[in-house]
mmCIF file with all atom_site columns, C-alpha atoms in Angstrom:
data_model
loop_
_atom_site.group_PDB
_atom_site.id
_atom_site.type_symbol
_atom_site.label_atom_id
_atom_site.label_alt_id
_atom_site.label_comp_id
_atom_site.label_asym_id
_atom_site.label_entity_id
_atom_site.label_seq_id
_atom_site.pdbx_PDB_ins_code
_atom_site.Cartn_x
_atom_site.Cartn_y
_atom_site.Cartn_z
_atom_site.occupancy
_atom_site.B_iso_or_equiv
_atom_site.pdbx_formal_charge
_atom_site.auth_seq_id
_atom_site.auth_comp_id
_atom_site.auth_asym_id
_atom_site.auth_atom_id
_atom_site.pdbx_PDB_model_num
ATOM 1  C CA . MET A 1 1  ? -11.563 22.715  -6.400  1.00 47.00 ? 1  MET A CA 1
ATOM 2  C CA . ASP A 1 2  ? -11.008 25.063  -9.273  1.00 52.00 ? 2  ASP A CA 1
ATOM 3  C CA . GLY A 1 3  ? -14.513 24.817  -10.632 1.00 79.00 ? 3  GLY A CA 1
ATOM 4  C CA . PRO A 1 4  ? -17.569 22.608  -10.847 1.00 82.00 ? 4  PRO A CA 1
ATOM 5  C CA . ARG A 1 5  ? -16.306 20.935  -14.017 1.00 87.00 ? 5  ARG A CA 1
ATOM 6  C CA . THR A 1 6  ? -13.002 20.028  -12.359 1.00 87.00 ? 6  THR A CA 1
ATOM 7  C CA . ALA A 1 7  ? -14.766 18.749  -9.244  1.00 85.00 ? 7  ALA A CA 1
ATOM 8  C CA . ARG A 1 8  ? -17.076 16.638  -11.401 1.00 89.00 ? 8  ARG A CA 1
ATOM 9  C CA . LEU A 1 9  ? -14.132 15.196  -13.355 1.00 90.00 ? 9  LEU A CA 1
ATOM 10 C CA . VAL A 1 10 ? -12.191 14.188  -10.245 1.00 91.00 ? 10 VAL A CA 1
ATOM 11 C CA . GLY A 1 11 ? -15.339 12.910  -8.519  1.00 91.00 ? 11 GLY A CA 1
ATOM 12 C CA . THR A 1 12 ? -16.229 10.768  -11.520 1.00 92.00 ? 12 THR A CA 1
ATOM 13 C CA . VAL A 1 13 ? -12.769 9.244   -11.662 1.00 92.00 ? 13 VAL A CA 1
ATOM 14 C CA . LEU A 1 14 ? -12.771 8.554   -7.911  1.00 94.00 ? 14 LEU A CA 1
ATOM 15 C CA . ARG A 1 15 ? -16.027 6.604   -8.341  1.00 94.00 ? 15 ARG A CA 1
ATOM 16 C CA . CYS A 1 16 ? -14.121 4.205   -10.625 1.00 93.00 ? 16 CYS A CA 1
ATOM 17 C CA . TYR A 1 17 ? -12.312 2.807   -7.584  1.00 94.00 ? 17 TYR A CA 1
ATOM 18 C CA . PRO A 1 18 ? -13.768 -0.197  -5.722  1.00 92.00 ? 18 PRO A CA 1
ATOM 19 C CA . ALA A 1 19 ? -16.202 0.699   -2.923  1.00 92.00 ? 19 ALA A CA 1
ATOM 20 C CA . ARG A 1 20 ? -13.847 -0.516  -0.189  1.00 91.00 ? 20 ARG A CA 1
ATOM 21 C CA . TRP A 1 21 ? -11.144 1.837   -1.507  1.00 93.00 ? 21 TRP A CA 1
ATOM 22 C CA . GLN A 1 22 ? -13.593 4.741   -1.756  1.00 94.00 ? 22 GLN A CA 1
ATOM 23 C CA . ARG A 1 23 ? -14.679 4.290   1.865   1.00 95.00 ? 23 ARG A CA 1
ATOM 24 C CA . ARG A 1 24 ? -11.113 4.232   3.101   1.00 95.00 ? 24 ARG A CA 1
ATOM 25 C CA . HIS A 1 25 ? -9.339  6.761   0.842   1.00 95.00 ? 25 HIS A CA 1
ATOM 26 C CA . GLY A 1 26 ? -11.983 8.686   -1.126  1.00 94.00 ? 26 GLY A CA 1
ATOM 27 C CA . ALA A 1 27 ? -12.151 11.868  0.966   1.00 95.00 ? 27 ALA A CA 1
ATOM 28 C CA . GLU A 1 28 ? -8.376  12.064  1.266   1.00 96.00 ? 28 GLU A CA 1
ATOM 29 C CA . ALA A 1 29 ? -7.908  11.566  -2.484  1.00 95.00 ? 29 ALA A CA 1
ATOM 30 C CA . ALA A 1 30 ? -10.446 14.310  -3.269  1.00 94.00 ? 30 ALA A CA 1
ATOM 31 C CA . GLU A 1 31 ? -8.688  16.686  -0.872  1.00 94.00 ? 31 GLU A CA 1
ATOM 32 C CA . LEU A 1 32 ? -5.307  15.855  -2.388  1.00 95.00 ? 32 LEU A CA 1
ATOM 33 C CA . ALA A 1 33 ? -6.655  16.480  -5.878  1.00 94.00 ? 33 ALA A CA 1
ATOM 34 C CA . SER A 1 34 ? -8.025  19.840  -4.731  1.00 92.00 ? 34 SER A CA 1
ATOM 35 C CA . LEU A 1 35 ? -4.654  20.853  -3.297  1.00 94.00 ? 35 LEU A CA 1
ATOM 36 C CA . LEU A 1 36 ? -2.788  19.754  -6.414  1.00 93.00 ? 36 LEU A CA 1
ATOM 37 C CA . ILE A 1 37 ? -5.157  21.648  -8.683  1.00 92.00 ? 37 ILE A CA 1
ATOM 38 C CA . SER A 1 38 ? -4.820  24.792  -6.580  1.00 92.00 ? 38 SER A CA 1
ATOM 39 C CA . ASP A 1 39 ? -1.020  24.458  -6.921  1.00 93.00 ? 39 ASP A CA 1
ATOM 40 C CA . GLY A 1 40 ? -1.349  24.420  -10.707 1.00 92.00 ? 40 GLY A CA 1
ATOM 41 C CA . THR A 1 41 ? -1.382  20.732  -11.616 1.00 91.00 ? 41 THR A CA 1
ATOM 42 C CA . PRO A 1 42 ? -3.730  20.152  -14.563 1.00 91.00 ? 42 PRO A CA 1
ATOM 43 C CA . ALA A 1 43 ? -6.969  18.411  -13.580 1.00 91.00 ? 43 ALA A CA 1
ATOM 44 C CA . GLY A 1 44 ? -6.661  16.079  -16.582 1.00 90.00 ? 44 GLY A CA 1
ATOM 45 C CA . SER A 1 45 ? -3.299  14.859  -15.338 1.00 91.00 ? 45 SER A CA 1
ATOM 46 C CA . ILE A 1 46 ? -4.705  14.137  -11.887 1.00 92.00 ? 46 ILE A CA 1
ATOM 47 C CA . ALA A 1 47 ? -7.753  12.415  -13.351 1.00 92.00 ? 47 ALA A CA 1
ATOM 48 C CA . TRP A 1 48 ? -5.564  10.255  -15.603 1.00 91.00 ? 48 TRP A CA 1
ATOM 49 C CA . SER A 1 49 ? -3.374  9.281   -12.649 1.00 92.00 ? 49 SER A CA 1
ATOM 50 C CA . TYR A 1 50 ? -6.406  8.400   -10.535 1.00 94.00 ? 50 TYR A CA 1
ATOM 51 C CA . LEU A 1 51 ? -7.913  6.414   -13.414 1.00 91.00 ? 51 LEU A CA 1
ATOM 52 C CA . ALA A 1 52 ? -4.717  4.376   -13.771 1.00 92.00 ? 52 ALA A CA 1
ATOM 53 C CA . GLY A 1 53 ? -4.751  3.810   -10.008 1.00 92.00 ? 53 GLY A CA 1
ATOM 54 C CA . ALA A 1 54 ? -8.367  2.636   -10.155 1.00 92.00 ? 54 ALA A CA 1
ATOM 55 C CA . ALA A 1 55 ? -7.514  0.128   -12.890 1.00 91.00 ? 55 ALA A CA 1
ATOM 56 C CA . ARG A 1 56 ? -4.553  -1.101  -10.876 1.00 89.00 ? 56 ARG A CA 1
ATOM 57 C CA . GLU A 1 57 ? -6.728  -1.425  -7.765  1.00 89.00 ? 57 GLU A CA 1
ATOM 58 C CA . TRP A 1 58 ? -9.299  -3.527  -9.636  1.00 88.00 ? 58 TRP A CA 1
ATOM 59 C CA . LEU A 1 59 ? -6.666  -5.756  -11.263 1.00 86.00 ? 59 LEU A CA 1
ATOM 60 C CA . THR A 1 60 ? -4.425  -6.359  -8.229  1.00 81.00 ? 60 THR A CA 1
ATOM 61 C CA . PRO A 1 61 ? -5.540  -9.519  -6.439  1.00 71.00 ? 61 PRO A CA 1
ATOM 62 C CA . ARG A 1 62 ? -6.399  -9.175  -2.770  1.00 72.00 ? 62 ARG A CA 1
ATOM 63 C CA . PRO A 1 63 ? -4.769  -11.624 -0.340  1.00 70.00 ? 63 PRO A CA 1
ATOM 64 C CA . GLY A 1 64 ? -8.022  -13.544 0.196   1.00 61.00 ? 64 GLY A CA 1
ATOM 65 C CA . ARG A 1 65 ? -8.489  -14.063 -3.518  1.00 58.00 ? 65 ARG A CA 1
ATOM 66 C CA . ARG A 1 66 ? -4.986  -15.412 -4.061  1.00 59.00 ? 66 ARG A CA 1
ATOM 67 C CA . LEU A 1 67 ? -5.736  -18.530 -2.032  1.00 58.00 ? 67 LEU A CA 1
ATOM 68 C CA . SER A 1 68 ? -8.945  -19.218 -3.927  1.00 64.00 ? 68 SER A CA 1
ATOM 69 C CA . ALA A 1 69 ? -7.148  -18.727 -7.251  1.00 67.00 ? 69 ALA A CA 1
ATOM 70 C CA . VAL A 1 70 ? -4.465  -21.233 -6.233  1.00 69.00 ? 70 VAL A CA 1
ATOM 71 C CA . ALA A 1 71 ? -7.115  -23.699 -5.082  1.00 68.00 ? 71 ALA A CA 1
ATOM 72 C CA . CYS A 1 72 ? -8.944  -23.322 -8.391  1.00 66.00 ? 72 CYS A CA 1
ATOM 73 C CA . ALA A 1 73 ? -5.726  -23.854 -10.363 1.00 73.00 ? 73 ALA A CA 1
ATOM 74 C CA . LEU A 1 74 ? -4.946  -26.993 -8.356  1.00 73.00 ? 74 LEU A CA 1
ATOM 75 C CA . LEU A 1 75 ? -8.459  -28.309 -8.943  1.00 70.00 ? 75 LEU A CA 1
ATOM 76 C CA . VAL A 1 76 ? -8.119  -27.774 -12.700 1.00 73.00 ? 76 VAL A CA 1
ATOM 77 C CA . ALA A 1 77 ? -4.728  -29.518 -12.701 1.00 74.00 ? 77 ALA A CA 1
ATOM 78 C CA . VAL A 1 78 ? -6.062  -32.520 -10.760 1.00 72.00 ? 78 VAL A CA 1
ATOM 79 C CA . CYS A 1 79 ? -9.084  -32.821 -13.052 1.00 64.00 ? 79 CYS A CA 1
ATOM 80 C CA . SER A 1 80 ? -6.896  -32.609 -16.148 1.00 69.00 ? 80 SER A CA 1
ATOM 81 C CA . LEU A 1 81 ? -4.550  -35.292 -14.840 1.00 69.00 ? 81 LEU A CA 1
ATOM 82 C CA . SER A 1 82 ? -7.396  -37.593 -13.850 1.00 68.00 ? 82 SER A CA 1
ATOM 83 C CA . VAL A 1 83 ? -9.041  -37.269 -17.273 1.00 60.00 ? 83 VAL A CA 1
ATOM 84 C CA . SER A 1 84 ? -5.701  -37.962 -18.976 1.00 62.00 ? 84 SER A CA 1
ATOM 85 C CA . ALA A 1 85 ? -5.055  -40.966 -16.730 1.00 62.00 ? 85 ALA A CA 1
ATOM 86 C CA . GLY A 1 86 ? -8.553  -42.262 -17.406 1.00 60.00 ? 86 GLY A CA 1
ATOM 87 C CA . LEU A 1 87 ? -8.041  -42.005 -21.166 1.00 57.00 ? 87 LEU A CA 1
ATOM 88 C CA . LEU A 1 88 ? -4.696  -43.769 -20.973 1.00 61.00 ? 88 LEU A CA 1
ATOM 89 C CA . ALA A 1 89 ? -6.117  -46.551 -18.813 1.00 62.00 ? 89 ALA A CA 1
ATOM 90 C CA . SER A 1 90 ? -9.024  -47.168 -21.133 1.00 61.00 ? 90 SER A CA 1
ATOM 91 C CA . ALA A 1 91 ? -6.852  -47.329 -24.255 1.00 59.00 ? 91 ALA A CA 1
ATOM 92 C CA . ARG A 1 92 ? -6.588  -50.924 -25.386 1.00 62.00 ? 92 ARG A CA 1
ATOM 93 C CA . PRO A 1 93 ? -4.384  -52.325 -28.095 1.00 63.00 ? 93 PRO A CA 1
ATOM 94 C CA . ALA A 1 94 ? -6.122  -52.539 -31.434 1.00 59.00 ? 94 ALA A CA 1
ATOM 95 C CA . ARG A 1 95 ? -7.300  -55.989 -32.513 1.00 66.00 ? 95 ARG A CA 1
ATOM 96 C CA . ALA A 1 96 ? -6.099  -57.245 -35.769 1.00 58.00 ? 96 ALA A CA 1
#
């Protein structure tokens, strides 16, 4: 790295990624950042790019979560329909 401040900046941004990503790609990403900085790429630009990647990694659903999200949505839909059907069934004509 170019200096301790640059190393600290990139290291801090890399810690924003999920732990599973850090275990798999952290060392490679730090090495890539070091090479880019030595080639003249501004450290702030690299940090910003890594920060955007970390946000994207946190917000992108994993395949295992997609199924649970669909199941939850179906459960909410079924509950909503059953409550609506229950209200309609219990509605009686008004007595005069």
